[in-house]
mmCIF file of C-alpha atoms in Angstrom:
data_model
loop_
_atom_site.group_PDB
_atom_site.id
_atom_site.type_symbol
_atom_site.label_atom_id
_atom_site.label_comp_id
_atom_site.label_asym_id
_atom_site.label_seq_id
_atom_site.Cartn_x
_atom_site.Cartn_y
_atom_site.Cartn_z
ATOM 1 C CA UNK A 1 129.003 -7.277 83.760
ATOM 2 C CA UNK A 2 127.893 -8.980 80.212
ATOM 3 C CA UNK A 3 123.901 -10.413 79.583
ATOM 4 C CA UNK A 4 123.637 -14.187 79.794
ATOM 5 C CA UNK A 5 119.694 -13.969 78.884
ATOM 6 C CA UNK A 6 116.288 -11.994 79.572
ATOM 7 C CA UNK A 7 113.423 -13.364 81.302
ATOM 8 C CA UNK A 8 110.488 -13.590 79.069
ATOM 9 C CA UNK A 9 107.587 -14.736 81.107
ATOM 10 C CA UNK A 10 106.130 -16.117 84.557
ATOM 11 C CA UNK A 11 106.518 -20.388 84.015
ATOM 12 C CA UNK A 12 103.376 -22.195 86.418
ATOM 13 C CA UNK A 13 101.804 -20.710 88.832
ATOM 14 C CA UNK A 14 104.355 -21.477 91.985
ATOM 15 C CA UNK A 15 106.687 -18.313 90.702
ATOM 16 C CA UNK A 16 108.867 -19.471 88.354
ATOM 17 C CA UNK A 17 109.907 -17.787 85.567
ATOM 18 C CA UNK A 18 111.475 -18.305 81.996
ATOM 19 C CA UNK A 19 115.032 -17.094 81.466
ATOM 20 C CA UNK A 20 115.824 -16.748 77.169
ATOM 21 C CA UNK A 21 119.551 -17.481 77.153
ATOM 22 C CA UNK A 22 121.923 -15.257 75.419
ATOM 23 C CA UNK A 23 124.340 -17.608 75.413
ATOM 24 C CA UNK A 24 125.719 -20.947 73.941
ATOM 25 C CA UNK A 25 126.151 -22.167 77.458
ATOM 26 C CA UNK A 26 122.886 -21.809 79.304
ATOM 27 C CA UNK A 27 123.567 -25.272 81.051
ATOM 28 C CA UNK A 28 126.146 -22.914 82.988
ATOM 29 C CA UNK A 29 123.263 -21.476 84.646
ATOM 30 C CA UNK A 30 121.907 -24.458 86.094
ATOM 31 C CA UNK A 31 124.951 -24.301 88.769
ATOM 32 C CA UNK A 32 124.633 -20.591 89.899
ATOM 33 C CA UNK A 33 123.517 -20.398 93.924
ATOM 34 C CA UNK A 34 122.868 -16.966 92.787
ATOM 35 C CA UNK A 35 122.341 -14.408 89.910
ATOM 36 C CA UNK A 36 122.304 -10.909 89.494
ATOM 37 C CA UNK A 37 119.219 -8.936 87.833
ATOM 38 C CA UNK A 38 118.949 -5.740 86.428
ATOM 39 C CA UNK A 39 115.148 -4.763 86.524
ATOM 40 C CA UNK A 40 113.390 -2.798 83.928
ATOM 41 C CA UNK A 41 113.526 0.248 87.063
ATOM 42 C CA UNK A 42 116.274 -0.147 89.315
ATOM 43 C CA UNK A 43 119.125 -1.500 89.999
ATOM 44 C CA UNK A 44 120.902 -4.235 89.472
ATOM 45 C CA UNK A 45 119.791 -6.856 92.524
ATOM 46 C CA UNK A 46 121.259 -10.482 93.785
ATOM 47 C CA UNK A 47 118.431 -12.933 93.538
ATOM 48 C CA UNK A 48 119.071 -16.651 95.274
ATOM 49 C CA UNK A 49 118.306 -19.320 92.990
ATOM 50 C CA UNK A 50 116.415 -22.231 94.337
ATOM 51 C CA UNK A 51 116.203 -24.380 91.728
ATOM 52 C CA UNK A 52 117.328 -24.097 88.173
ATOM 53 C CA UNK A 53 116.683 -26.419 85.057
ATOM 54 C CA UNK A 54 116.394 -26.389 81.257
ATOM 55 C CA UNK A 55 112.705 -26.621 79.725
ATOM 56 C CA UNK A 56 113.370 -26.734 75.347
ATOM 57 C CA UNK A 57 116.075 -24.104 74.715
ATOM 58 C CA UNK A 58 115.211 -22.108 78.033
ATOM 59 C CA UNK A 59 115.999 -21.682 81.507
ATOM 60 C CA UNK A 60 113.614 -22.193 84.353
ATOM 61 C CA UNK A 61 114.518 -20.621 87.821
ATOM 62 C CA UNK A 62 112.831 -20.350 90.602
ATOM 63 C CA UNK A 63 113.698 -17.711 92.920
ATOM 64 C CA UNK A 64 113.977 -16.887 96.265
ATOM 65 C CA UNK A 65 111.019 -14.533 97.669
ATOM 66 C CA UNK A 66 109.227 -15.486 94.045
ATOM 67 C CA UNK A 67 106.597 -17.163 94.926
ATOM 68 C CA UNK A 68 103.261 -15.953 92.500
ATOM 69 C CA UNK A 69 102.996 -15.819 89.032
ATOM 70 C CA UNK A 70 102.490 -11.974 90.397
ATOM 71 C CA UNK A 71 105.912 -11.896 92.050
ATOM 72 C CA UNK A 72 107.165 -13.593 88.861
ATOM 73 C CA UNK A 73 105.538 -11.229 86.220
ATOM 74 C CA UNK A 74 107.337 -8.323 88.328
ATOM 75 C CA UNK A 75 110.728 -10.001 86.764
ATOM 76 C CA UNK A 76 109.630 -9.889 83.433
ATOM 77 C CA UNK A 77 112.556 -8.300 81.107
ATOM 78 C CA UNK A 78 114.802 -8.532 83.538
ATOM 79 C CA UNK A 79 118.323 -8.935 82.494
ATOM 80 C CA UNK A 80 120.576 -11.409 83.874
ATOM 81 C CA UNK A 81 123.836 -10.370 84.301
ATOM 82 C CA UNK A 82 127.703 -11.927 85.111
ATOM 83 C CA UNK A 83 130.839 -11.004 85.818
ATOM 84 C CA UNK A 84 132.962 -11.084 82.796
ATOM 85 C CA UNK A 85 135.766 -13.021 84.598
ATOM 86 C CA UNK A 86 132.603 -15.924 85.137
ATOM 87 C CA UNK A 87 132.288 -16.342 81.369
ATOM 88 C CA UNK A 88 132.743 -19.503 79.714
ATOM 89 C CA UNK A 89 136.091 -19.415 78.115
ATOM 90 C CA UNK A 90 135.733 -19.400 74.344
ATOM 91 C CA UNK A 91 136.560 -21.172 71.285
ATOM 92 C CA UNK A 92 138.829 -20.233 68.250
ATOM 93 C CA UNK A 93 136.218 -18.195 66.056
ATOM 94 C CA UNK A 94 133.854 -17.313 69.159
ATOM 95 C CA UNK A 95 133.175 -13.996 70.162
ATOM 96 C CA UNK A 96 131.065 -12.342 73.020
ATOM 97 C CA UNK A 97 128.014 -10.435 71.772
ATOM 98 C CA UNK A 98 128.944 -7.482 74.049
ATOM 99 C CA UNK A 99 132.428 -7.167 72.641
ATOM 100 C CA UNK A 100 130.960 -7.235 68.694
ATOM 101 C CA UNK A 101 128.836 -4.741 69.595
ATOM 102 C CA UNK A 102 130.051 -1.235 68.596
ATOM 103 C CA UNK A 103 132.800 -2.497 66.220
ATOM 104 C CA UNK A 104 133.192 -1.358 63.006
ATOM 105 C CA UNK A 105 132.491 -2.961 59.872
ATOM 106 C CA UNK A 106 135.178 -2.824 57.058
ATOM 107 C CA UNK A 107 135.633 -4.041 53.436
ATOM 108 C CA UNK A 108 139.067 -5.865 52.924
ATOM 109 C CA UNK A 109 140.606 -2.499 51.246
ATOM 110 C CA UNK A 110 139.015 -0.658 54.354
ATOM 111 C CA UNK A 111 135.895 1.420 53.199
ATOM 112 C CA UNK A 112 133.762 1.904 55.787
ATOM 113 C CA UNK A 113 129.884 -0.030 56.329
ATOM 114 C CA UNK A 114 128.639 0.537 59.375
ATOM 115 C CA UNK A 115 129.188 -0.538 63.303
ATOM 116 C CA UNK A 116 127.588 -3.457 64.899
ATOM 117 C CA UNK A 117 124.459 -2.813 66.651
ATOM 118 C CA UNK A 118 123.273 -6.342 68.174
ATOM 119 C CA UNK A 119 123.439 -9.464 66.974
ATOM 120 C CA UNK A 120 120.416 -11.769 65.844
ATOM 121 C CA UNK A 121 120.277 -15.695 67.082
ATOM 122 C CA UNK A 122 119.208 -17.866 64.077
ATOM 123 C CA UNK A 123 119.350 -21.643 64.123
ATOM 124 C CA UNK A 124 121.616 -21.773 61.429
ATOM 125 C CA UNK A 125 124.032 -18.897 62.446
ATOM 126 C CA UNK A 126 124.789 -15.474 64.053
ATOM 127 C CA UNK A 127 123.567 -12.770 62.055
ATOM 128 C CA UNK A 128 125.213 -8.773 63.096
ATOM 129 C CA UNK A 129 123.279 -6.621 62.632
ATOM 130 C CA UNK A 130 125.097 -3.403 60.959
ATOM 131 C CA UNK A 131 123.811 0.489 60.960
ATOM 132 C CA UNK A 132 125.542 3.046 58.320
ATOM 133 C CA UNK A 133 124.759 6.367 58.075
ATOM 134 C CA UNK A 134 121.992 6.239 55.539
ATOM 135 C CA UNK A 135 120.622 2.242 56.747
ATOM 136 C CA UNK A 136 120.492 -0.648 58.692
ATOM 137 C CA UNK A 137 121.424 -4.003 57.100
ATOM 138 C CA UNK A 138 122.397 -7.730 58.357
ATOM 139 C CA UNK A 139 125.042 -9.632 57.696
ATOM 140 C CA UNK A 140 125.404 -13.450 58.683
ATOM 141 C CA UNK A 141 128.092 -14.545 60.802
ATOM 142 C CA UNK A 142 129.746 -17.222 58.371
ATOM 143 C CA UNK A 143 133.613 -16.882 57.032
ATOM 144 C CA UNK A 144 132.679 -16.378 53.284
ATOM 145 C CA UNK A 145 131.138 -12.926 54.764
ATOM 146 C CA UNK A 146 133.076 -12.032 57.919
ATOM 147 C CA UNK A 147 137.283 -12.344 57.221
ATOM 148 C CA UNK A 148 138.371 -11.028 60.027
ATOM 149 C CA UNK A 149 137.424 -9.955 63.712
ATOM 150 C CA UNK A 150 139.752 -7.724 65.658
ATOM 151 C CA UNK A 151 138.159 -7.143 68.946
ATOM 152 C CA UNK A 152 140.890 -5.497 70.544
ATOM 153 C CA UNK A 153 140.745 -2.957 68.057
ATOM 154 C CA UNK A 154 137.002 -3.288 67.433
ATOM 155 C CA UNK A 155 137.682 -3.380 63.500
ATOM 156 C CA UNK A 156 135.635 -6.398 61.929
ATOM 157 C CA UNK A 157 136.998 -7.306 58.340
ATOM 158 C CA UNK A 158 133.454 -8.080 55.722
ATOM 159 C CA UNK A 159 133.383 -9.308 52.515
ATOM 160 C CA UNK A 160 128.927 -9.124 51.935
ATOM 161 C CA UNK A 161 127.994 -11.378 49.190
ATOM 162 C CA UNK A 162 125.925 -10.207 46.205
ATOM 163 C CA UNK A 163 122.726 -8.639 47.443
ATOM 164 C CA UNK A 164 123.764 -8.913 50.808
ATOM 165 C CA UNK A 165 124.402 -4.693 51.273
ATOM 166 C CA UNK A 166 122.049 -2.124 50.665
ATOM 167 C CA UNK A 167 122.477 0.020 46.835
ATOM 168 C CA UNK A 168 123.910 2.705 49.116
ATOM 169 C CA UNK A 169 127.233 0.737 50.008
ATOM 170 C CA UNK A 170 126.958 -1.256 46.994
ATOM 171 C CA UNK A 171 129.793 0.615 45.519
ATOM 172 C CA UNK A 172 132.147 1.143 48.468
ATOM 173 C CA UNK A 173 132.212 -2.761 48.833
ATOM 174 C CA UNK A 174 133.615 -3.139 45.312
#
Protein backbone atom coordinates (compact mmCIF):
# COMPACT_ATOMS: atom_id res chain seq x y z
CA UNK A 1 0.00 0.00 0.00
CA UNK A 2 1.51 3.73 -0.73
CA UNK A 3 0.27 7.13 1.57
CA UNK A 4 -2.18 9.35 -0.28
CA UNK A 5 -2.22 11.92 2.85
CA UNK A 6 -2.34 12.22 6.84
CA UNK A 7 -5.13 13.55 8.72
CA UNK A 8 -4.18 16.62 10.53
CA UNK A 9 -7.08 17.65 12.63
CA UNK A 10 -10.90 17.19 13.70
CA UNK A 11 -12.90 19.80 10.90
CA UNK A 12 -16.53 21.14 12.89
CA UNK A 13 -17.88 19.68 15.45
CA UNK A 14 -20.22 16.85 13.57
CA UNK A 15 -16.84 14.49 13.21
CA UNK A 16 -15.22 15.38 10.35
CA UNK A 17 -11.83 15.50 9.91
CA UNK A 18 -9.01 17.09 7.67
CA UNK A 19 -7.10 14.75 5.37
CA UNK A 20 -3.38 16.69 4.10
CA UNK A 21 -2.97 15.09 0.68
CA UNK A 22 0.21 13.54 -0.33
CA UNK A 23 -0.63 13.60 -3.60
CA UNK A 24 -1.15 15.68 -6.85
CA UNK A 25 -4.50 14.05 -7.21
CA UNK A 26 -6.45 14.52 -4.02
CA UNK A 27 -9.70 15.12 -6.16
CA UNK A 28 -9.24 11.17 -6.56
CA UNK A 29 -10.32 10.91 -3.11
CA UNK A 30 -13.51 12.53 -3.40
CA UNK A 31 -14.82 9.17 -5.25
CA UNK A 32 -13.58 6.50 -2.71
CA UNK A 33 -16.84 4.58 -0.93
CA UNK A 34 -14.08 3.61 1.29
CA UNK A 35 -10.46 4.13 2.59
CA UNK A 36 -8.08 2.35 4.49
CA UNK A 37 -6.31 3.88 7.76
CA UNK A 38 -3.40 2.99 9.49
CA UNK A 39 -3.74 4.44 13.12
CA UNK A 40 -0.95 5.81 15.14
CA UNK A 41 -1.57 2.07 17.33
CA UNK A 42 -2.94 -0.55 15.32
CA UNK A 43 -3.64 -1.72 12.40
CA UNK A 44 -4.44 -0.78 9.34
CA UNK A 45 -8.61 -0.46 9.36
CA UNK A 46 -11.40 0.10 6.39
CA UNK A 47 -13.27 3.23 7.26
CA UNK A 48 -16.67 4.01 5.01
CA UNK A 49 -16.64 7.36 3.70
CA UNK A 50 -19.82 9.29 3.86
CA UNK A 51 -19.10 12.23 2.34
CA UNK A 52 -15.92 13.58 0.90
CA UNK A 53 -15.01 17.15 -0.47
CA UNK A 54 -12.11 19.57 -0.95
CA UNK A 55 -11.87 22.64 1.61
CA UNK A 56 -8.39 24.97 0.17
CA UNK A 57 -5.75 22.33 -0.67
CA UNK A 58 -7.34 19.65 1.77
CA UNK A 59 -9.62 16.88 2.04
CA UNK A 60 -12.66 16.78 4.23
CA UNK A 61 -14.23 13.29 5.04
CA UNK A 62 -16.60 12.38 7.09
CA UNK A 63 -16.66 8.98 8.31
CA UNK A 64 -18.71 6.34 9.18
CA UNK A 65 -19.07 5.74 13.15
CA UNK A 66 -17.21 9.44 13.37
CA UNK A 67 -19.47 11.33 14.73
CA UNK A 68 -17.61 13.90 17.63
CA UNK A 69 -14.89 16.05 17.26
CA UNK A 70 -13.80 13.26 20.07
CA UNK A 71 -14.28 10.35 17.67
CA UNK A 72 -12.53 12.57 15.10
CA UNK A 73 -9.44 13.66 17.22
CA UNK A 74 -8.97 9.71 17.79
CA UNK A 75 -7.99 9.78 13.82
CA UNK A 76 -5.58 12.31 14.13
CA UNK A 77 -2.19 11.17 12.21
CA UNK A 78 -3.71 8.63 10.73
CA UNK A 79 -2.36 7.56 7.46
CA UNK A 80 -4.39 6.95 4.53
CA UNK A 81 -3.39 4.31 2.55
CA UNK A 82 -4.08 2.62 -1.28
CA UNK A 83 -3.39 -0.06 -3.17
CA UNK A 84 -0.62 0.64 -5.50
CA UNK A 85 -2.54 -0.84 -8.50
CA UNK A 86 -5.36 2.27 -7.46
CA UNK A 87 -2.75 4.94 -8.17
CA UNK A 88 -3.23 7.54 -10.61
CA UNK A 89 -1.19 6.61 -13.57
CA UNK A 90 1.67 9.06 -14.00
CA UNK A 91 3.19 11.48 -16.24
CA UNK A 92 6.60 11.51 -18.14
CA UNK A 93 8.93 13.06 -15.31
CA UNK A 94 6.51 11.97 -12.32
CA UNK A 95 7.54 9.80 -9.73
CA UNK A 96 5.82 8.27 -6.55
CA UNK A 97 7.24 9.57 -3.26
CA UNK A 98 7.41 5.97 -1.93
CA UNK A 99 9.47 4.73 -4.84
CA UNK A 100 12.17 7.93 -4.45
CA UNK A 101 12.47 7.10 -1.17
CA UNK A 102 15.58 4.98 -0.39
CA UNK A 103 17.29 5.64 -3.77
CA UNK A 104 20.54 6.69 -4.07
CA UNK A 105 21.88 9.88 -5.00
CA UNK A 106 24.74 10.02 -7.63
CA UNK A 107 26.94 12.66 -9.37
CA UNK A 108 27.03 12.15 -13.26
CA UNK A 109 30.66 10.35 -12.95
CA UNK A 110 28.97 8.28 -10.04
CA UNK A 111 30.40 9.46 -6.59
CA UNK A 112 28.20 8.79 -4.10
CA UNK A 113 25.78 11.72 -1.94
CA UNK A 114 23.47 10.24 -0.03
CA UNK A 115 19.91 8.22 -0.32
CA UNK A 116 16.59 9.84 -0.35
CA UNK A 117 14.92 10.12 2.87
CA UNK A 118 11.39 11.92 2.16
CA UNK A 119 10.52 14.38 0.05
CA UNK A 120 9.37 18.06 0.99
CA UNK A 121 6.07 19.69 -0.85
CA UNK A 122 6.89 23.34 -1.77
CA UNK A 123 4.66 25.45 -3.98
CA UNK A 124 7.18 25.90 -6.40
CA UNK A 125 8.62 22.29 -6.55
CA UNK A 126 9.55 18.91 -4.95
CA UNK A 127 12.43 19.19 -2.84
CA UNK A 128 14.34 15.33 -1.74
CA UNK A 129 15.54 15.40 0.93
CA UNK A 130 19.14 13.53 0.94
CA UNK A 131 21.14 11.96 4.14
CA UNK A 132 25.08 11.10 3.66
CA UNK A 133 27.06 9.73 6.10
CA UNK A 134 28.34 12.83 7.78
CA UNK A 135 24.74 15.20 6.89
CA UNK A 136 21.50 15.79 5.76
CA UNK A 137 20.97 18.20 2.83
CA UNK A 138 18.01 19.10 0.21
CA UNK A 139 17.99 19.16 -3.12
CA UNK A 140 15.06 20.61 -5.35
CA UNK A 141 13.36 18.51 -7.72
CA UNK A 142 14.04 20.63 -11.02
CA UNK A 143 16.14 19.12 -14.21
CA UNK A 144 19.14 21.58 -13.89
CA UNK A 145 19.68 19.52 -10.44
CA UNK A 146 18.19 16.04 -10.90
CA UNK A 147 19.48 14.35 -14.61
CA UNK A 148 18.31 11.30 -14.21
CA UNK A 149 15.87 8.98 -12.14
CA UNK A 150 16.19 5.24 -12.41
CA UNK A 151 13.62 3.80 -10.16
CA UNK A 152 13.95 0.38 -11.15
CA UNK A 153 17.35 0.47 -10.09
CA UNK A 154 16.81 3.08 -7.37
CA UNK A 155 19.96 5.12 -8.73
CA UNK A 156 18.95 8.94 -9.06
CA UNK A 157 21.51 10.88 -11.35
CA UNK A 158 22.30 14.84 -9.43
CA UNK A 159 24.06 17.52 -10.67
CA UNK A 160 23.63 20.19 -7.08
CA UNK A 161 24.23 23.67 -8.11
CA UNK A 162 26.78 25.90 -6.36
CA UNK A 163 26.03 25.99 -2.66
CA UNK A 164 23.48 23.57 -3.01
CA UNK A 165 25.75 20.47 -1.08
CA UNK A 166 27.21 20.62 2.13
CA UNK A 167 31.55 21.42 2.25
CA UNK A 168 31.67 17.70 3.03
CA UNK A 169 30.56 16.50 -0.58
CA UNK A 170 31.67 19.63 -2.05
CA UNK A 171 34.54 17.87 -3.58
CA UNK A 172 33.08 14.50 -4.62
CA UNK A 173 30.52 16.54 -6.78
CA UNK A 174 33.34 18.10 -8.80
Amino acid sequence: MMPLGTIVSPFGRRGEVKLWPDTDYPEQMLKRPTIALRLAKGPVSQWKVQQARMHKRCVVLKLEGIDSIDDAERLRSAVALQDVGDAAPLGEDEYYIHDLVGCEVLTPGGAPLGTVTGVLRTPANDVYVIRSQETEWLLPAIRQAVRNVDIAGKRITATPMPGILPESLADAAH
